[in-house]
Amino acid sequence: MAVDLNGISVFLAVAEARSFRAAADHLGVTRPAVSQTIRRLEDRLGVALVQRTTRSVSLTEAGERLYQRVAPAIAEVSLALDATADRDAAPSGLLRLAVSSIAERFIAGPLLASFAEAHPAVQIDVNVTDEEFDIVAEGYDAGVRLGEVIEQDMIAVPVSGEQRQTVVAAPSYLSRYGRPTHPSELVRHRCIGWRPAPHSAPYRWEFSENGREFDVAVNPEITTNDMWLMVRTACAGAGITFGMEETFRPYLESGQLVPLLEEYCPPFAGFYLYFPSRRNLAPKLRALIDHVRRHR
C-alpha cells in the first residue's frame, strides 16, 4: 500500500489537537478539507480512526494504535528535513535550560564549555533546579533530568550512560558507629538527607533486593537541598548519606568516603536532555542535541 503522507499529516494534526477546527487552523486549510482527508484515509485503511461528535473528537482504538506508531516516525522525518533546510543557519540567541542538580556529567563543565566554544553566538542560561514544572510554560528550551521522571510526551536524548545511587560514609563515621549490613538498619544511623524544596519531605532512599524494589524513610539529623553540603558533611564524618555514585566518585576514589550496601543499589537509566517536540527545532537547540550525541 502506497503511503499517503498528506493523509497521515492531517491525521496527526487532528490526533494531537483533538479538534478538526484546530487542525485546520494549524495546517492552513479548511475544516471540510480536513474532514474529507480523514474520511479518505479511513476508507483506504478500511477502519475508523476518529470518533466525531458535535462536541468532541477522539481516536478509536485503531486510531490510537496508528498514532502511537506513526507519530515518532514522522517526527524523525521532520527532524531530518529541518536539519537539511537549516544546515546553513548558524545557531544563535539565548538557550534556556533547566537542569537537575544531580546531573553531574552535564553540569560538571566540559560538555557546556565545548558547546559554548563551538557556538559563540549562543548564550546559555542554565537554571540548576530540582523543582518539577512544565519547561515549556516556564519558557525553557530544554531540560536535563533522570529518564524515569520525564513526561512521556517529551522527546529525550541520552546525556549519560546508566547511573547508580549509592550509600556512602566517611571512614571516621564507620569507626565510631559501625557499618550497616542491610538498608533497614539505616533508621538506626545518623543520616544526612536531601529534600528538593523547603516544604517537601526528605527523599526516601531507594533500594532493590532479589528483584523487589523498596525504600527506606531514614530520619536525617541533617537535611539540605544542596548536594555539595551533603557531600562535605559526610566527608566530615557527620553521618551516612545517599545519592548519585557519579557525584561521590572523586571522594570514593580518594578514600574520603566509603561505599556501603552496594548489593542493594542496582543501576538504572541515566540522564536525558528532553524537549517538547522535534518539529521546527531552533538551530540553537538542534546544535545542543547534536553536541550531546557527539560528546557521549
Short mmCIF file of C-alpha atoms in Angstrom, two decimals, residues 118-243:
data_model
loop_
_atom_site.label_atom_id
_atom_site.label_comp_id
_atom_site.label_asym_id
_atom_site.label_seq_id
_atom_site.Cartn_x
_atom_site.Cartn_y
_atom_site.Cartn_z
CA ALA A 118 31.75 25.69 19.18
CA HIS A 119 28.78 28.09 19.11
CA PRO A 120 29.88 31.54 20.31
CA ALA A 121 26.65 33.20 19.09
CA VAL A 122 24.56 31.14 21.55
CA GLN A 123 24.13 32.49 25.09
CA ILE A 124 23.47 29.67 27.58
CA ASP A 125 21.29 30.22 30.66
CA VAL A 126 21.30 27.17 32.97
CA ASN A 127 18.92 27.02 35.92
CA VAL A 128 20.02 24.22 38.27
CA THR A 129 16.81 23.15 40.00
CA ASP A 130 15.10 20.07 41.37
CA GLU A 131 11.61 21.57 41.27
CA GLU A 132 9.14 19.88 38.92
CA PHE A 133 7.46 22.20 36.44
CA ASP A 134 6.45 22.49 32.80
CA ILE A 135 9.58 23.65 30.96
CA VAL A 136 7.50 24.90 28.03
CA ALA A 137 5.20 27.00 30.22
CA GLU A 138 8.22 28.45 32.03
CA GLY A 139 9.97 29.42 28.81
CA TYR A 140 12.82 26.87 28.75
CA ASP A 141 14.13 25.36 25.53
CA ALA A 142 15.02 22.03 27.16
CA GLY A 143 15.79 20.31 30.43
CA VAL A 144 18.05 17.57 31.81
CA ARG A 145 16.65 15.01 34.26
CA LEU A 146 16.65 11.32 35.03
CA GLY A 147 14.82 9.43 32.31
CA GLU A 148 12.39 7.77 34.71
CA VAL A 149 10.80 11.09 35.70
CA ILE A 150 10.50 12.71 32.26
CA GLU A 151 6.95 13.06 30.95
CA GLN A 152 6.02 10.57 28.22
CA ASP A 153 5.11 13.26 25.70
CA MET A 154 8.66 14.65 25.70
CA ILE A 155 11.45 13.77 23.26
CA ALA A 156 14.52 12.57 25.18
CA VAL A 157 18.17 12.20 24.13
CA PRO A 158 20.62 10.35 26.43
CA VAL A 159 23.18 12.57 28.15
CA SER A 160 24.81 9.81 30.21
CA GLY A 161 25.02 6.06 30.44
CA GLU A 162 23.39 4.05 33.19
CA GLN A 163 23.51 5.63 36.63
CA ARG A 164 23.51 4.24 40.14
CA GLN A 165 22.63 5.61 43.53
CA THR A 166 24.77 4.56 46.43
CA VAL A 167 25.11 4.87 50.19
CA VAL A 168 28.34 6.40 51.48
CA ALA A 169 30.00 7.42 54.72
CA ALA A 170 33.40 8.61 55.87
CA PRO A 171 35.79 6.08 57.46
CA SER A 172 35.73 8.19 60.65
CA TYR A 173 31.95 7.73 60.95
CA LEU A 174 32.17 3.97 60.38
CA SER A 175 34.88 3.59 63.01
CA ARG A 176 32.59 5.22 65.59
CA TYR A 177 29.18 3.82 64.64
CA GLY A 178 29.81 0.71 62.58
CA ARG A 179 28.74 -0.32 59.10
CA PRO A 180 25.11 -1.20 58.22
CA THR A 181 24.68 -4.58 56.53
CA HIS A 182 21.11 -4.06 55.27
CA PRO A 183 19.18 -0.91 54.25
CA SER A 184 16.66 -1.50 57.07
CA GLU A 185 19.46 -0.74 59.58
CA LEU A 186 19.82 2.82 58.27
CA VAL A 187 16.98 4.04 60.52
CA ARG A 188 19.33 3.44 63.48
CA HIS A 189 22.16 5.50 61.99
CA ARG A 190 22.95 9.20 61.80
CA CYS A 191 21.93 10.20 58.28
CA ILE A 192 22.33 13.20 56.02
CA GLY A 193 19.22 13.61 53.86
CA TRP A 194 18.15 15.60 50.84
CA ARG A 195 14.93 17.39 50.01
CA PRO A 196 14.14 19.16 46.71
CA ALA A 197 12.32 22.13 48.29
CA PRO A 198 11.84 23.64 51.78
CA HIS A 199 8.31 22.29 52.31
CA SER A 200 8.79 18.82 50.82
CA ALA A 201 9.53 15.64 52.78
CA PRO A 202 13.09 14.29 52.78
CA TYR A 203 13.85 11.96 49.89
CA ARG A 204 13.23 8.29 50.68
CA TRP A 205 16.28 6.15 49.94
CA GLU A 206 15.53 3.58 47.24
CA PHE A 207 16.92 0.03 47.08
CA SER A 208 16.37 -3.34 45.44
CA GLU A 209 16.59 -6.84 46.90
CA ASN A 210 16.02 -10.05 44.91
CA GLY A 211 14.32 -8.06 42.16
CA ARG A 212 11.98 -6.28 44.60
CA GLU A 213 12.22 -2.51 44.90
CA PHE A 214 11.69 -0.84 48.25
CA ASP A 215 12.58 2.38 50.02
CA VAL A 216 13.68 3.38 53.49
CA ALA A 217 12.44 6.53 55.21
CA VAL A 218 15.53 7.48 57.19
CA ASN A 219 15.24 10.15 59.89
CA PRO A 220 18.02 12.58 58.88
CA GLU A 221 19.83 14.56 61.54
CA ILE A 222 20.88 16.95 58.78
CA THR A 223 18.68 17.71 55.76
CA THR A 224 19.54 20.01 52.86
CA ASN A 225 18.68 20.76 49.23
CA ASP A 226 22.38 21.27 48.43
CA MET A 227 24.15 18.08 47.42
CA TRP A 228 27.57 19.64 47.96
CA LEU A 229 26.72 20.41 51.58
CA MET A 230 25.61 16.78 51.81
CA VAL A 231 28.97 15.61 50.45
CA ARG A 232 31.03 17.88 52.66
CA THR A 233 29.24 16.97 55.88
CA ALA A 234 29.52 13.27 55.01
CA CYS A 235 33.27 13.68 54.40
CA ALA A 236 33.49 15.36 57.81
CA GLY A 237 32.06 12.23 59.44
CA ALA A 238 28.63 13.67 60.27
CA GLY A 239 26.72 10.65 59.03
CA ILE A 240 25.69 8.35 56.20
CA THR A 241 24.29 9.88 53.02
CA PHE A 242 22.77 8.71 49.76
CA GLY A 243 23.00 10.00 46.20
#
